[in-house]
C-alpha positions as a printed Julia matrix, in Angstrom:
310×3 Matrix{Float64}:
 -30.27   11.93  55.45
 -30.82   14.54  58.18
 -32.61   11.47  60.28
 -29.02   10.63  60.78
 -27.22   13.8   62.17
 -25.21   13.42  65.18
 -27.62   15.85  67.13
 -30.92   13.81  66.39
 -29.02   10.53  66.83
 -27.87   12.04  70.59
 -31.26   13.1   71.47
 -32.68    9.62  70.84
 -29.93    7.9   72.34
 -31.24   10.21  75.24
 -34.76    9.09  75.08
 -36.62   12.47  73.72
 -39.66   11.66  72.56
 -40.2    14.14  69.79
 -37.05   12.53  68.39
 -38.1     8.78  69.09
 -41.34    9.97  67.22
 -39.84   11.71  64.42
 -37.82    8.05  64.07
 -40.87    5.83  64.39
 -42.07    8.5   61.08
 -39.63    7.33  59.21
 -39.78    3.9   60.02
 -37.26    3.8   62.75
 -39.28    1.97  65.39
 -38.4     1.32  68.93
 -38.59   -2.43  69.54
 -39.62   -4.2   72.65
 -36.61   -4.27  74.81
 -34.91   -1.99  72.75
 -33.45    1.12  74.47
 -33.39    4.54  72.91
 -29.6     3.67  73.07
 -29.66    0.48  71.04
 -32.05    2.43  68.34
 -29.37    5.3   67.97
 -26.71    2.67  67.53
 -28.12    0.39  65.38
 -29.13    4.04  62.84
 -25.82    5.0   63.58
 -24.28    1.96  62.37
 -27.0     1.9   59.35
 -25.72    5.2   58.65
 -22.03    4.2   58.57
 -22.77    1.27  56.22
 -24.2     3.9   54.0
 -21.81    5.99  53.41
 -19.45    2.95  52.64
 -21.77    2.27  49.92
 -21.86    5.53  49.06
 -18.02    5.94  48.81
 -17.9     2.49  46.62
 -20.23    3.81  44.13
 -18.59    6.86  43.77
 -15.49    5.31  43.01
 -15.8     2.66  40.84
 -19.89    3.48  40.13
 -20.5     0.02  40.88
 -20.73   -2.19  43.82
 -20.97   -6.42  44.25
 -23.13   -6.95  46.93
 -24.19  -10.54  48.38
 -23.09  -11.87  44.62
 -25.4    -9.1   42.8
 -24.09   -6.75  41.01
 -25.09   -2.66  41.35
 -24.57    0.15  39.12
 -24.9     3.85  40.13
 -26.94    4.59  36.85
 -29.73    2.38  37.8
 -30.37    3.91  41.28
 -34.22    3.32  41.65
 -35.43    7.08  41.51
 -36.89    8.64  44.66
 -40.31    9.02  42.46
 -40.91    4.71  42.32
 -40.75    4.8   46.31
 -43.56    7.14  46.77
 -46.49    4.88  45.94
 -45.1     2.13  48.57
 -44.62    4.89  50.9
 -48.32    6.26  50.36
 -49.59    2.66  51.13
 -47.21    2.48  54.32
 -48.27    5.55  55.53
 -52.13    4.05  55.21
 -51.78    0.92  56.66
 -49.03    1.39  59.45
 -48.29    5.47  60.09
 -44.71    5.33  58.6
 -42.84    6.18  55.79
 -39.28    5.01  54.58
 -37.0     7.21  52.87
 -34.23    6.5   53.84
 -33.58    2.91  51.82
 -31.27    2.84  48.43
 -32.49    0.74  45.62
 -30.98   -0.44  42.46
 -32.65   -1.89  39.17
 -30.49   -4.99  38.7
 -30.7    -8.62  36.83
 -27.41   -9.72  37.01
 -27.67  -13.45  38.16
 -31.34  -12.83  39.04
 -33.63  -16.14  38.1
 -36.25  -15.93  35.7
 -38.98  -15.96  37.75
 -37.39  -13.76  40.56
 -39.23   -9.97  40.74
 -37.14   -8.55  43.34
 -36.17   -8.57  47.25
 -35.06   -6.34  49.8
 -32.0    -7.18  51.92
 -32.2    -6.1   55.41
 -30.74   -7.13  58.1
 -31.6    -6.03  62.59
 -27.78   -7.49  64.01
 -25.47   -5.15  61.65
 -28.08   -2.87  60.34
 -28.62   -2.54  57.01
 -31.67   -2.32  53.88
 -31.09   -2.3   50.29
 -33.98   -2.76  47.17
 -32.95   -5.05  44.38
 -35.66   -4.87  41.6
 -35.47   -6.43  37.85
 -34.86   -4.26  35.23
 -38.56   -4.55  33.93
 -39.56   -2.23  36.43
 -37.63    0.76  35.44
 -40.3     1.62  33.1
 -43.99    0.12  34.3
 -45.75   -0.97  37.43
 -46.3    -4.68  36.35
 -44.46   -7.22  35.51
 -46.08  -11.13  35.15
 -48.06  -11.6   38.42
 -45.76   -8.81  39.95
 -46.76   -5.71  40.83
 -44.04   -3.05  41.92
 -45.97   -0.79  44.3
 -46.85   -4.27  46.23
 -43.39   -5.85  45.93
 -41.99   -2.65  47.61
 -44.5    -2.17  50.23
 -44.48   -5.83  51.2
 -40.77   -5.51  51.91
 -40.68   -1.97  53.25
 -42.8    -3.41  56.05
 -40.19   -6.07  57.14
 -37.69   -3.14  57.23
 -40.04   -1.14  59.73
 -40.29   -3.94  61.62
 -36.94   -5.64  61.97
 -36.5    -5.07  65.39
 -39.69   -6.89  66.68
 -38.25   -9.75  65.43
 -41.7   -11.36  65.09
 -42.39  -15.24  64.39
 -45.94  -15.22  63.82
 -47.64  -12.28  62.73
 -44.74  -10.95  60.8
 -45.83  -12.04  57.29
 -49.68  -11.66  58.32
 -48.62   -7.89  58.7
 -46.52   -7.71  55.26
 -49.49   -9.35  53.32
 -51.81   -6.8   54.06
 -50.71   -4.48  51.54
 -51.36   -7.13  48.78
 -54.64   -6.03  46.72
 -55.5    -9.17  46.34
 -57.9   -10.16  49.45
 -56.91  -13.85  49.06
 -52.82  -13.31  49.36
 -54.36  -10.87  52.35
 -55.41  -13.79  54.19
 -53.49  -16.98  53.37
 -50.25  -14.61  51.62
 -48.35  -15.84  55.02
 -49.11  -19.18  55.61
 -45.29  -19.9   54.64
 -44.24  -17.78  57.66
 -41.12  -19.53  58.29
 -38.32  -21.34  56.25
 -39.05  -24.59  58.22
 -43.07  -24.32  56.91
 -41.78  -23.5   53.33
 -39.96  -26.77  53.37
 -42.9   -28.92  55.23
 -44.86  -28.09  52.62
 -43.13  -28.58  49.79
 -41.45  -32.01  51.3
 -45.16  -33.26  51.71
 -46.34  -32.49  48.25
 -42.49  -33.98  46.69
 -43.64  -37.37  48.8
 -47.48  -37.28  47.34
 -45.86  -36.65  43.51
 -43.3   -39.05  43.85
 -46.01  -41.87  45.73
 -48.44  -41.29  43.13
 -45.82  -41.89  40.37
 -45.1   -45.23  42.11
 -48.56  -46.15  41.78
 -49.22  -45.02  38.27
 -45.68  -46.53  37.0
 -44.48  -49.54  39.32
 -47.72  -50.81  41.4
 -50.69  -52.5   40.17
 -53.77  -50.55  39.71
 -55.67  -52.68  42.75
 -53.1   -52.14  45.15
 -52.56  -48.29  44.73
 -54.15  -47.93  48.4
 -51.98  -50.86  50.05
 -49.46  -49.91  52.43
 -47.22  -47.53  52.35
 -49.14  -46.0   50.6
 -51.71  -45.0   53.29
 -48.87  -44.32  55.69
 -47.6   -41.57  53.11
 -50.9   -40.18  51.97
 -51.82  -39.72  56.06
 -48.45  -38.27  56.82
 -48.43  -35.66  54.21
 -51.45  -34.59  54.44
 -50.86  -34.41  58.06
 -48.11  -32.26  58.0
 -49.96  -29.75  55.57
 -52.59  -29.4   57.82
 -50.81  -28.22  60.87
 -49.07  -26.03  59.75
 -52.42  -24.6   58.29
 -53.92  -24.59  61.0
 -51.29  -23.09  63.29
 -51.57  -20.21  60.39
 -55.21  -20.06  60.78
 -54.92  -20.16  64.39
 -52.39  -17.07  64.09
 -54.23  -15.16  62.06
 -57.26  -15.71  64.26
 -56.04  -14.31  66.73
 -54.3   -10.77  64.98
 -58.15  -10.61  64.14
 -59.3   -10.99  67.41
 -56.5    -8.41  68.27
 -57.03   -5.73  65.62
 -60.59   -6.35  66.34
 -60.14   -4.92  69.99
 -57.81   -1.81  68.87
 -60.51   -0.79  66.41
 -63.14   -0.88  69.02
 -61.35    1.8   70.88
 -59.76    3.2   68.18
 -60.46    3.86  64.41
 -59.3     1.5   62.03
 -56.31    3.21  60.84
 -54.72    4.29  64.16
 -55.56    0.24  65.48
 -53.38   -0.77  62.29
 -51.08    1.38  63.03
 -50.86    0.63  66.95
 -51.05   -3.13  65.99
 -47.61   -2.79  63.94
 -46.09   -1.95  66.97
 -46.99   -5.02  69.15
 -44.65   -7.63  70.36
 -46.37  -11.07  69.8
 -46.71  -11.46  73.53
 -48.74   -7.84  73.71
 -51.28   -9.56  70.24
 -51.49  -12.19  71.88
 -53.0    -9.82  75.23
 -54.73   -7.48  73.31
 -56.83  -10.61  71.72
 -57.41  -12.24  74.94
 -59.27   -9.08  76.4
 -62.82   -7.86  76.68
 -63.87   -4.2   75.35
 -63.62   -2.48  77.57
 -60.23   -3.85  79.16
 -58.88   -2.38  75.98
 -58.43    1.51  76.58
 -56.55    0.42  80.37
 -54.8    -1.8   78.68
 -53.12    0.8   76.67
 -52.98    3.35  79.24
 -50.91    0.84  81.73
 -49.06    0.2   78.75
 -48.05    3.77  78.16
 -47.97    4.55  81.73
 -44.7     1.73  82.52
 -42.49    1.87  79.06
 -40.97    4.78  76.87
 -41.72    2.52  73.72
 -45.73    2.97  74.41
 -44.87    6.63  75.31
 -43.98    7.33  71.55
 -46.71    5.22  70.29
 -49.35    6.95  72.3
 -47.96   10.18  71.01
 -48.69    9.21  67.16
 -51.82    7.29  67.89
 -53.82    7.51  70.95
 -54.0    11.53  71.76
């Protein structure tokens, strides 16, 4: 807890850099159009929600939170973090430890592994996990270590706030190259429910046909007109993923050119979608002025050169 003493939180709020980089360590990252300012309040008011926890726990050694219910007992140990953290540190140059987790399956669906709440306007991250993972690493297609990092990544990056390459940048720490690639194809809740409104209308067309139509006029209108439209709607929003992800290629492409692999993942994390969407558009050797302008006009780029280009 010593990332939020008063005297850390007042030299950040003052724009020091070896503070602001001791922050973006932990996971703490300046966003774009953030000021040092609105950092130090938003940890302030992250610790503050804390110690309210805290104090609830302590009391009754239980908490309701968002309609699950927390016990003090099954606080996930500091221990399960420190895979996820390992895999942070790898892929993006930070590690959380900072966020409270809890081993809970009070009203938790069958299916349902776990989640992390976390919120940018009143600042805030918690770990719900089921109980199965008190005690081993997998559970069904679930694997803790991923679950965790997957999520700890959103946390790092709440403050980018980022539409498009947000789940593209969570996926990469599944170890499965497929779920790498096409993991964040549902990006948003609007393309979750696209989807799965397009394959409802094939099921319940193709039950029509089987049960109510005759067998020669399964392709007679509406049918067409449903087939085309689903299929449709699928498809762009496929290929607005594909073009997406194309272009964090093209992006991370250009960082590693100039950089190694691990400092361009790293640097990459820390991009608005307006600065991917520059970095992809440029030629090699645009790439290292590009970052030095960049460093050159805003304190944000300051910290990140500090970690990653010296």
């Amino acid at each position: 807890m010593s990332l939020f003493t008063g005297n850390l939180l007042q030299q950040v709020r003052e724009g020091n850099l070896e503070a602001l980089e001791r922050f973006d360590q932990h996971g703490l990252i300046l966003g774009p159009e953030e000021s040092p300012a609105q950092l130090a309040d938003r940890v302030a008011n992250l610790r503050d929600n804390f110690a309210e926890m805290r104090q609830e726990l302590g009391r009754d050694g239980k908490l309701e939170f968002l309609g699950t219910q927390l016990r003090q007992d099954d606080a996930i140990p500091n221990a399960v973090f420190e895979a996820a953290r390992t895999r942070t540190s790898e892929l993006y140059g930070f590690e959380i430890d900072w966020v409270p987790g809890f081993f809970s399956n009070y009203k938790m669906g069958f299916l349902h592994a776990g989640c992390a709440f976390y919120s940018y306007e009143d600042f805030f991250a918690l770990f719900v996990l089921r109980k199965s993972f008190q005690k081993r690493e997998k559970w069904l297609i679930y694997s803790r270590t991923e679950l965790m990092t997957h999520e700890l990544c959103h946390i790092a990056h709440v403050s980018f706030r980022s539409l498009n390459y947000e789940e593209i940048f969570a996926y990469q720490t599944a170890t499965s190259a497929f779920r790498r690639i096409a993991g964040g194809v549902l990006r948003t809740t609007t393309d979750t429910v696209i989807i799965l409104g397009a394959l409802a209308a094939l099921m319940v067309a193709q039950i029509l046909n089987v049960s109510l139509r005759p067998p020669e006029l399964w392709n007679s209108f509406p049918m067409p007109l449903v087939f085309a439209l689903a299929f449709g709607a699928i498809g762009l929003v496929i290929l607005r993923y594909m073009w997406y992800h194309r272009r964090w290629r093209r992006a991370l492409a250009r960082l590693t050119e100039a950089l190694d692999a691990r400092r361009a993942r790293a640097v990459l994390f820390r991009c608005s979608d307006e600065e991917i969407a520059s970095l992809a558009a440029l030629e090699k050797s645009a790439v290292s002025p590009w970052l030095a302008e960049r460093r050159q006009q805003e304190l944000r780029w300051q910290v990140i050169g500090r970690r990653f280009l010296d």
